[in-house]
């Protein structure tokens, strides 16, 4: 099947794409840009990163725009996806029924498949697979017990150990699906080049800290 | 017809799209990203601008990647365009037979239309229409007689007068199709919001000067 893979740059979307690519062709990547954000510049930082991944993979990137108004987004997405000649879409959702339901409706309405390779996969297993296959860096923390010191750290045994500890102590979701932390996959088997972060800012807010990538380059691997 | 419009952010591509939109639906925008460039960061500055235009227009943006190797590019583009369900593509070419021929082959092979609303239109007329309908800012100069003082200037009567003068004196192409100058359309009737440039750098090279937009925002109109 020819698939379009939704990517945010984070570990779940890249892992879902990785798994879907085993039996299918990834024809294009899709990133969702929401207009409902205070700072456009902040936003474009994330835009940069999906762009970098697309270049690293040598795949076209379809950027779709949504208003950020909940009741309108499904229709907005559907309209923009309707011009893609693909057999299915891939998303990285693990347990979010809310997200899955909305994408399922879009896929059904467009008569294409919804592929969710991580659906109900154990979070610990996901972290282990990310550690083995990818170089995934933590770029945002927003959870009790996760401070700025996590920023820039790779998902490795040490980080997984700490996350397991925080999960046992405070119940944070191990995969960060509730927004507890966000990652950026700077290298993966599907990348032909790896992303090297050259410079970044850290934005501190009362309940979160975010690493804003200011410049990067793509290095041969 | 449902069309995909190639945009670079410059006046010709935006004007071609503007004209095509009179009788057709612009389903998505396309920007071409070449990997064959020394500085990836320089490149992403341009990426920003097509992103900004897509957000300003509220249209999806399909970013296609080409290797920059001449003999491969037509095939690369064709493959990436083949997943778009559109009836045609729009380009801003005025006189470049080389560019037109390559896009015609792609369109023919995909059995879609090639729309070239500016083909052989008088350059002076194009400048006048740009002046009337758009806010188009000069962002690069690379021609004898065009110096840094042009950067940031809008295409208005004064600039058109100077270009006509340089055309008579040195024979530079009035529309800059030979790369003499490049523009960024910061406002147009199809934009729902206008691009406001906040900060920029100027990159000086022996034969050119480029205004690199570092930050911008989208303002209501």
Tab-separated table of N, CA, C and O in Angstrom, chain B residues 85-181:
chain	number	residue	atom	x	y	z
B	85	UNK	N	-4.023	14.273	-6.386
B	85	UNK	CA	-5.230	14.160	-7.213
B	85	UNK	C	-5.647	15.549	-7.670
B	85	UNK	O	-6.555	16.159	-7.110
B	86	UNK	N	-4.932	16.101	-8.651
B	86	UNK	CA	-5.309	17.417	-9.173
B	86	UNK	C	-5.413	17.330	-10.691
B	86	UNK	O	-4.894	16.400	-11.314
B	87	UNK	N	-6.088	18.317	-11.272
B	87	UNK	CA	-6.279	18.316	-12.721
B	87	UNK	C	-5.182	19.075	-13.453
B	87	UNK	O	-5.091	18.997	-14.676
B	88	UNK	N	-4.391	19.824	-12.687
B	88	UNK	CA	-3.345	20.591	-13.347
B	88	UNK	C	-2.394	21.227	-12.361
B	88	UNK	O	-2.633	21.247	-11.152
B	89	UNK	N	-1.277	21.719	-12.917
B	89	UNK	CA	-0.306	22.461	-12.115
B	89	UNK	C	-0.098	23.838	-12.744
B	89	UNK	O	-0.236	24.000	-13.957
B	90	UNK	N	0.192	24.827	-11.897
B	90	UNK	CA	0.383	26.203	-12.351
B	90	UNK	C	1.832	26.603	-12.090
B	90	UNK	O	2.339	26.361	-10.989
B	91	UNK	N	2.468	27.220	-13.072
B	91	UNK	CA	3.817	27.772	-12.841
B	91	UNK	C	3.862	29.220	-13.328
B	91	UNK	O	3.015	29.656	-14.110
B	92	UNK	N	4.854	29.950	-12.838
B	92	UNK	CA	4.928	31.385	-13.118
B	92	UNK	C	5.840	31.777	-14.268
B	92	UNK	O	6.080	32.963	-14.465
B	93	UNK	N	6.325	30.809	-15.007
B	93	UNK	CA	7.283	31.101	-16.089
B	93	UNK	C	6.776	32.125	-17.102
B	93	UNK	O	5.600	32.129	-17.460
B	94	UNK	N	7.675	33.001	-17.543
B	94	UNK	CA	7.316	34.026	-18.526
B	94	UNK	C	7.923	33.687	-19.905
B	94	UNK	O	7.226	33.674	-20.908
B	95	UNK	N	9.218	33.420	-19.888
B	95	UNK	CA	9.873	33.128	-21.170
B	95	UNK	C	10.810	31.922	-21.117
B	95	UNK	O	11.372	31.536	-22.135
B	96	UNK	N	10.991	31.344	-19.939
B	96	UNK	CA	11.966	30.253	-19.835
B	96	UNK	C	11.437	28.975	-20.488
B	96	UNK	O	10.654	28.220	-19.905
B	97	UNK	N	11.915	28.734	-21.713
B	97	UNK	CA	11.471	27.538	-22.448
B	97	UNK	C	11.951	26.273	-21.755
B	97	UNK	O	11.282	25.259	-21.753
B	98	UNK	N	13.156	26.380	-21.183
B	98	UNK	CA	13.774	25.249	-20.497
B	98	UNK	C	12.871	24.759	-19.353
B	98	UNK	O	12.544	23.574	-19.255
B	99	UNK	N	12.441	25.707	-18.522
B	99	UNK	CA	11.589	25.359	-17.384
B	99	UNK	C	10.225	24.841	-17.870
B	99	UNK	O	9.718	23.834	-17.399
B	100	UNK	N	9.671	25.549	-18.870
B	100	UNK	CA	8.346	25.186	-19.356
B	100	UNK	C	8.336	23.770	-19.932
B	100	UNK	O	7.405	22.994	-19.705
B	101	UNK	N	9.382	23.443	-20.678
B	101	UNK	CA	9.468	22.141	-21.328
B	101	UNK	C	9.493	21.007	-20.296
B	101	UNK	O	8.837	19.977	-20.448
B	102	UNK	N	10.244	21.249	-19.233
B	102	UNK	CA	10.351	20.209	-18.205
B	102	UNK	C	9.014	20.010	-17.489
B	102	UNK	O	8.595	18.888	-17.222
B	103	UNK	N	8.344	21.109	-17.164
B	103	UNK	CA	7.052	20.985	-16.491
B	103	UNK	C	5.984	20.405	-17.424
B	103	UNK	O	5.095	19.685	-16.994
B	104	UNK	N	6.106	20.716	-18.700
B	104	UNK	CA	5.139	20.174	-19.680
B	104	UNK	C	5.287	18.664	-19.748
B	104	UNK	O	4.277	17.936	-19.789
B	105	UNK	N	6.501	18.199	-19.725
B	105	UNK	CA	6.723	16.745	-19.778
B	105	UNK	C	6.115	16.065	-18.551
B	105	UNK	O	5.460	15.032	-18.652
B	106	UNK	N	6.339	16.693	-17.395
B	106	UNK	CA	5.773	16.134	-16.157
B	106	UNK	C	4.248	16.079	-16.250
B	106	UNK	O	3.621	15.056	-15.973
B	107	UNK	N	3.657	17.196	-16.667
B	107	UNK	CA	2.189	17.270	-16.762
B	107	UNK	C	1.675	16.238	-17.770
B	107	UNK	O	0.704	15.508	-17.491
B	108	UNK	N	2.311	16.149	-18.920
B	108	UNK	CA	1.881	15.187	-19.942
B	108	UNK	C	1.973	13.758	-19.407
B	108	UNK	O	1.045	12.967	-19.562
B	109	UNK	N	3.097	13.442	-18.787
B	109	UNK	CA	3.277	12.086	-18.270
B	109	UNK	C	2.244	11.751	-17.199
B	109	UNK	O	1.867	10.596	-17.031
B	110	UNK	N	1.806	12.757	-16.450
B	110	UNK	CA	0.814	12.517	-15.385
B	110	UNK	C	-0.612	12.720	-15.905
B	110	UNK	O	-1.576	12.621	-15.133
B	111	UNK	N	-0.738	13.057	-17.187
B	111	UNK	CA	-2.055	13.331	-17.800
B	111	UNK	C	-2.816	14.435	-17.080
B	111	UNK	O	-4.016	14.317	-16.813
B	112	UNK	N	-2.091	15.489	-16.745
B	112	UNK	CA	-2.736	16.668	-16.176
B	112	UNK	C	-2.328	17.894	-16.992
B	112	UNK	O	-1.456	17.811	-17.854
B	113	UNK	N	-3.010	19.011	-16.728
B	113	UNK	CA	-2.746	20.231	-17.492
B	113	UNK	C	-1.557	21.015	-16.922
B	113	UNK	O	-1.328	21.000	-15.709
B	114	UNK	N	-0.864	21.711	-17.809
B	114	UNK	CA	0.128	22.682	-17.342
B	114	UNK	C	-0.442	24.068	-17.629
B	114	UNK	O	-0.757	24.397	-18.777
B	115	UNK	N	-0.612	24.860	-16.561
B	115	UNK	CA	-1.201	26.195	-16.709
B	115	UNK	C	-0.087	27.227	-16.521
B	115	UNK	O	0.587	27.246	-15.491
B	116	UNK	N	0.088	28.091	-17.513
B	116	UNK	CA	1.164	29.095	-17.466
B	116	UNK	C	0.568	30.473	-17.794
B	116	UNK	O	0.743	30.984	-18.902
B	117	UNK	N	-0.112	31.074	-16.819
B	117	UNK	CA	-0.853	32.321	-17.107
B	117	UNK	C	0.037	33.495	-17.516
B	117	UNK	O	-0.460	34.449	-18.110
B	118	UNK	N	1.328	33.430	-17.223
B	118	UNK	CA	2.200	34.562	-17.561
B	118	UNK	C	3.011	34.329	-18.837
B	118	UNK	O	3.830	35.168	-19.208
B	119	UNK	N	2.761	33.218	-19.503
B	119	UNK	CA	3.593	32.852	-20.647
B	119	UNK	C	3.554	33.930	-21.740
B	119	UNK	O	2.501	34.267	-22.266
B	120	UNK	N	4.723	34.504	-22.008
B	120	UNK	CA	4.904	35.554	-23.013
B	120	UNK	C	4.133	36.844	-22.746
B	120	UNK	O	3.930	37.647	-23.664
B	121	UNK	N	3.722	37.036	-21.509
B	121	UNK	CA	3.116	38.322	-21.144
B	121	UNK	C	4.254	39.347	-21.047
B	121	UNK	O	5.350	39.031	-20.574
B	122	UNK	N	4.001	40.537	-21.505
B	122	UNK	CA	5.004	41.611	-21.481
B	122	UNK	C	5.468	41.886	-20.036
B	122	UNK	O	4.646	42.066	-19.130
B	123	UNK	N	6.784	41.923	-19.831
B	123	UNK	CA	7.340	42.070	-18.482
B	123	UNK	C	6.890	43.361	-17.804
B	123	UNK	O	6.656	43.392	-16.590
B	124	UNK	N	6.789	44.408	-18.570
B	124	UNK	CA	6.367	45.682	-17.990
B	124	UNK	C	4.939	45.574	-17.441
B	124	UNK	O	4.626	46.059	-16.365
B	125	UNK	N	4.091	44.882	-18.209
B	125	UNK	CA	2.700	44.679	-17.766
B	125	UNK	C	2.652	43.866	-16.467
B	125	UNK	O	1.838	44.112	-15.588
B	126	UNK	N	3.535	42.873	-16.394
B	126	UNK	CA	3.594	42.046	-15.176
B	126	UNK	C	3.963	42.923	-13.982
B	126	UNK	O	3.314	42.872	-12.927
B	127	UNK	N	4.990	43.754	-14.152
B	127	UNK	CA	5.407	44.625	-13.050
B	127	UNK	C	4.270	45.562	-12.637
B	127	UNK	O	4.032	45.780	-11.444
B	128	UNK	N	3.556	46.093	-13.617
B	128	UNK	CA	2.454	47.010	-13.304
B	128	UNK	C	1.350	46.288	-12.525
B	128	UNK	O	0.784	46.816	-11.576
B	129	UNK	N	1.063	45.059	-12.939
B	129	UNK	CA	0.016	44.293	-12.256
B	129	UNK	C	0.454	43.929	-10.827
B	129	UNK	O	-0.344	43.993	-9.890
B	130	UNK	N	1.726	43.584	-10.702
B	130	UNK	CA	2.268	43.278	-9.368
B	130	UNK	C	2.142	44.514	-8.477
B	130	UNK	O	1.711	44.432	-7.323
B	131	UNK	N	2.503	45.641	-9.012
B	131	UNK	CA	2.436	46.904	-8.260
B	131	UNK	C	1.005	47.186	-7.800
B	131	UNK	O	0.762	47.549	-6.648
B	132	UNK	N	0.051	46.988	-8.707
B	132	UNK	CA	-1.347	47.290	-8.381
B	132	UNK	C	-1.955	46.331	-7.374
B	132	UNK	O	-2.691	46.731	-6.490
B	133	UNK	N	-1.644	45.030	-7.548
B	133	UNK	CA	-2.364	44.024	-6.759
B	133	UNK	C	-1.648	43.535	-5.506
B	133	UNK	O	-2.295	43.111	-4.554
B	134	UNK	N	-0.317	43.537	-5.552
B	134	UNK	CA	0.443	42.911	-4.461
B	134	UNK	C	1.295	43.916	-3.720
B	134	UNK	O	1.572	45.006	-4.213
B	135	UNK	N	1.755	43.462	-2.580
B	135	UNK	CA	2.875	44.130	-1.933
B	135	UNK	C	4.043	43.166	-2.101
B	135	UNK	O	4.079	42.118	-1.445
B	136	UNK	N	4.933	43.490	-3.022
B	136	UNK	CA	6.055	42.593	-3.346
B	136	UNK	C	7.354	43.323	-3.042
B	136	UNK	O	7.593	44.415	-3.541
B	137	UNK	N	8.170	42.715	-2.216
B	137	UNK	CA	9.399	43.341	-1.736
B	137	UNK	C	10.605	42.680	-2.412
B	137	UNK	O	10.642	41.457	-2.539
B	138	UNK	N	11.572	43.475	-2.825
B	138	UNK	CA	12.799	42.912	-3.414
B	138	UNK	C	13.658	42.317	-2.297
B	138	UNK	O	13.956	42.994	-1.308
B	139	UNK	N	14.017	41.032	-2.439
B	139	UNK	CA	14.783	40.361	-1.389
B	139	UNK	C	16.160	39.886	-1.861
B	139	UNK	O	16.947	39.393	-1.067
B	140	UNK	N	16.405	40.031	-3.159
B	140	UNK	CA	17.738	39.670	-3.651
B	140	UNK	C	18.039	40.474	-4.910
B	140	UNK	O	17.146	40.682	-5.734
B	141	UNK	N	19.273	40.939	-5.014
B	141	UNK	CA	19.698	41.571	-6.263
B	141	UNK	C	20.973	40.891	-6.724
B	141	UNK	O	21.829	40.526	-5.907
B	142	UNK	N	21.047	40.691	-8.026
B	142	UNK	CA	22.228	40.057	-8.599
B	142	UNK	C	22.332	40.478	-10.068
B	142	UNK	O	22.179	39.667	-10.963
B	143	UNK	N	22.513	41.782	-10.271
B	143	UNK	CA	22.592	42.290	-11.649
B	143	UNK	C	23.396	43.567	-11.646
B	143	UNK	O	23.385	44.319	-10.662
B	144	UNK	N	24.065	43.801	-12.748
B	144	UNK	CA	24.845	45.016	-12.884
B	144	UNK	C	23.893	46.205	-12.775
B	144	UNK	O	22.865	46.270	-13.429
B	145	UNK	N	24.235	47.136	-11.892
B	145	UNK	CA	23.395	48.322	-11.747
B	145	UNK	C	22.364	48.211	-10.628
B	145	UNK	O	21.734	49.189	-10.245
B	146	UNK	N	22.172	46.996	-10.090
B	146	UNK	CA	21.227	46.839	-8.969
B	146	UNK	C	22.049	46.619	-7.706
B	146	UNK	O	22.692	45.583	-7.553
B	147	UNK	N	22.017	47.565	-6.814
B	147	UNK	CA	22.807	47.384	-5.604
B	147	UNK	C	21.905	47.122	-4.399
B	147	UNK	O	20.681	47.026	-4.511
B	148	UNK	N	22.559	47.024	-3.262
B	148	UNK	CA	21.894	46.711	-2.002
B	148	UNK	C	20.744	47.654	-1.662
B	148	UNK	O	19.840	47.292	-0.903
B	149	UNK	N	20.805	48.869	-2.229
B	149	UNK	CA	19.762	49.843	-1.872
B	149	UNK	C	18.369	49.392	-2.340
B	149	UNK	O	17.353	49.887	-1.864
B	150	UNK	N	18.322	48.421	-3.256
B	150	UNK	CA	17.023	47.913	-3.713
B	150	UNK	C	16.365	46.977	-2.687
B	150	UNK	O	15.155	46.789	-2.697
B	151	UNK	N	17.195	46.377	-1.831
B	151	UNK	CA	16.654	45.366	-0.898
B	151	UNK	C	15.596	45.967	0.012
B	151	UNK	O	15.795	47.043	0.592
B	152	UNK	N	14.498	45.267	0.163
B	152	UNK	CA	13.428	45.730	1.039
B	152	UNK	C	12.468	46.691	0.357
B	152	UNK	O	11.417	47.012	0.912
B	153	UNK	N	12.826	47.157	-0.838
B	153	UNK	CA	11.942	48.099	-1.554
B	153	UNK	C	10.767	47.362	-2.187
B	153	UNK	O	10.905	46.267	-2.708
B	154	UNK	N	9.621	48.034	-2.146
B	154	UNK	CA	8.441	47.462	-2.800
B	154	UNK	C	8.494	47.717	-4.296
B	154	UNK	O	9.057	48.721	-4.736
B	155	UNK	N	7.871	46.832	-5.040
B	155	UNK	CA	7.697	47.090	-6.476
B	155	UNK	C	6.644	48.195	-6.584
B	155	UNK	O	5.440	47.957	-6.409
B	156	UNK	N	7.132	49.416	-6.815
B	156	UNK	CA	6.226	50.566	-6.978
B	156	UNK	C	6.692	51.367	-8.201
B	156	UNK	O	7.605	50.937	-8.916
B	157	UNK	N	6.074	52.504	-8.431
B	157	UNK	CA	6.415	53.281	-9.639
B	157	UNK	C	7.894	53.635	-9.691
B	157	UNK	O	8.521	53.571	-10.749
B	158	UNK	N	8.423	54.001	-8.525
B	158	UNK	CA	9.831	54.405	-8.486
B	158	UNK	C	10.754	53.242	-8.888
B	158	UNK	O	11.650	53.408	-9.717
B	159	UNK	N	10.499	52.073	-8.281
B	159	UNK	CA	11.336	50.906	-8.583
B	159	UNK	C	11.157	50.486	-10.049
B	159	UNK	O	12.134	50.186	-10.747
B	160	UNK	N	9.920	50.502	-10.517
B	160	UNK	CA	9.683	50.132	-11.922
B	160	UNK	C	10.459	51.083	-12.841
B	160	UNK	O	11.114	50.660	-13.793
B	161	UNK	N	10.427	52.365	-12.519
B	161	UNK	CA	11.165	53.362	-13.306
B	161	UNK	C	12.647	53.038	-13.362
B	161	UNK	O	13.271	53.079	-14.427
B	162	UNK	N	13.209	52.682	-12.211
B	162	UNK	CA	14.632	52.360	-12.166
B	162	UNK	C	14.937	51.093	-12.965
B	162	UNK	O	15.964	51.010	-13.640
B	163	UNK	N	14.039	50.106	-12.855
B	163	UNK	CA	14.257	48.853	-13.590
B	163	UNK	C	14.200	49.101	-15.094
B	163	UNK	O	15.011	48.558	-15.854
B	164	UNK	N	13.269	49.949	-15.527
B	164	UNK	CA	13.153	50.281	-16.954
B	164	UNK	C	14.451	50.942	-17.434
B	164	UNK	O	14.983	50.616	-18.500
B	165	UNK	N	14.957	51.824	-16.597
B	165	UNK	CA	16.207	52.509	-16.906
B	165	UNK	C	17.365	51.494	-17.063
B	165	UNK	O	18.135	51.559	-18.017
B	166	UNK	N	17.454	50.571	-16.098
B	166	UNK	CA	18.530	49.565	-16.134
B	166	UNK	C	18.357	48.615	-17.311
B	166	UNK	O	19.336	48.122	-17.877
B	167	UNK	N	17.108	48.381	-17.652
B	167	UNK	CA	16.817	47.532	-18.806
B	167	UNK	C	17.327	48.204	-20.082
B	167	UNK	O	17.949	47.567	-20.931
B	168	UNK	N	17.063	49.509	-20.180
B	168	UNK	CA	17.518	50.236	-21.380
B	168	UNK	C	19.037	50.361	-21.420
B	168	UNK	O	19.662	50.255	-22.472
B	169	UNK	N	19.626	50.575	-20.232
B	169	UNK	CA	21.065	50.793	-20.127
B	169	UNK	C	21.873	49.505	-20.290
B	169	UNK	O	22.836	49.447	-21.040
B	170	UNK	N	21.477	48.486	-19.524
B	170	UNK	CA	22.298	47.262	-19.492
B	170	UNK	C	21.578	46.015	-20.027
B	170	UNK	O	22.132	44.926	-20.012
B	171	UNK	N	20.326	46.175	-20.375
B	171	UNK	CA	19.593	45.026	-20.909
B	171	UNK	C	19.133	44.007	-19.876
B	171	UNK	O	18.822	42.865	-20.219
B	172	UNK	N	19.071	44.401	-18.589
B	172	UNK	CA	18.610	43.403	-17.606
B	172	UNK	C	17.132	43.081	-17.853
B	172	UNK	O	16.369	43.928	-18.309
B	173	UNK	N	16.765	41.846	-17.577
B	173	UNK	CA	15.369	41.437	-17.756
B	173	UNK	C	14.496	42.189	-16.763
B	173	UNK	O	14.753	42.168	-15.552
B	174	UNK	N	13.457	42.831	-17.274
B	174	UNK	CA	12.588	43.660	-16.433
B	174	UNK	C	11.913	42.870	-15.316
B	174	UNK	O	11.652	43.391	-14.233
B	175	UNK	N	11.600	41.620	-15.594
B	175	UNK	CA	10.914	40.798	-14.586
B	175	UNK	C	11.917	40.026	-13.723
B	175	UNK	O	11.525	39.317	-12.802
B	176	UNK	N	13.170	40.168	-14.009
B	176	UNK	CA	14.182	39.463	-13.209
B	176	UNK	C	14.188	37.963	-13.420
B	176	UNK	O	14.666	37.211	-12.575
B	177	UNK	N	13.647	37.523	-14.552
B	177	UNK	CA	13.529	36.072	-14.751
B	177	UNK	C	14.892	35.382	-14.901
B	177	UNK	O	15.008	34.185	-14.689
B	178	UNK	N	15.901	36.177	-15.252
B	178	UNK	CA	17.244	35.596	-15.351
B	178	UNK	C	17.969	35.583	-14.014
B	178	UNK	O	19.156	35.307	-13.955
B	179	UNK	N	17.241	35.889	-12.927
B	179	UNK	CA	17.863	35.898	-11.609
B	179	UNK	C	18.417	37.257	-11.220
B	179	UNK	O	19.120	37.386	-10.215
B	180	UNK	N	18.095	38.298	-12.016
B	180	UNK	CA	18.605	39.640	-11.722
B	180	UNK	C	18.147	40.146	-10.357
B	180	UNK	O	18.863	40.842	-9.657
B	181	UNK	N	16.906	39.823	-10.018
B	181	UNK	CA	16.426	40.160	-8.673
B	181	UNK	C	15.321	39.182	-8.282
B	181	UNK	O	14.747	38.507	-9.145
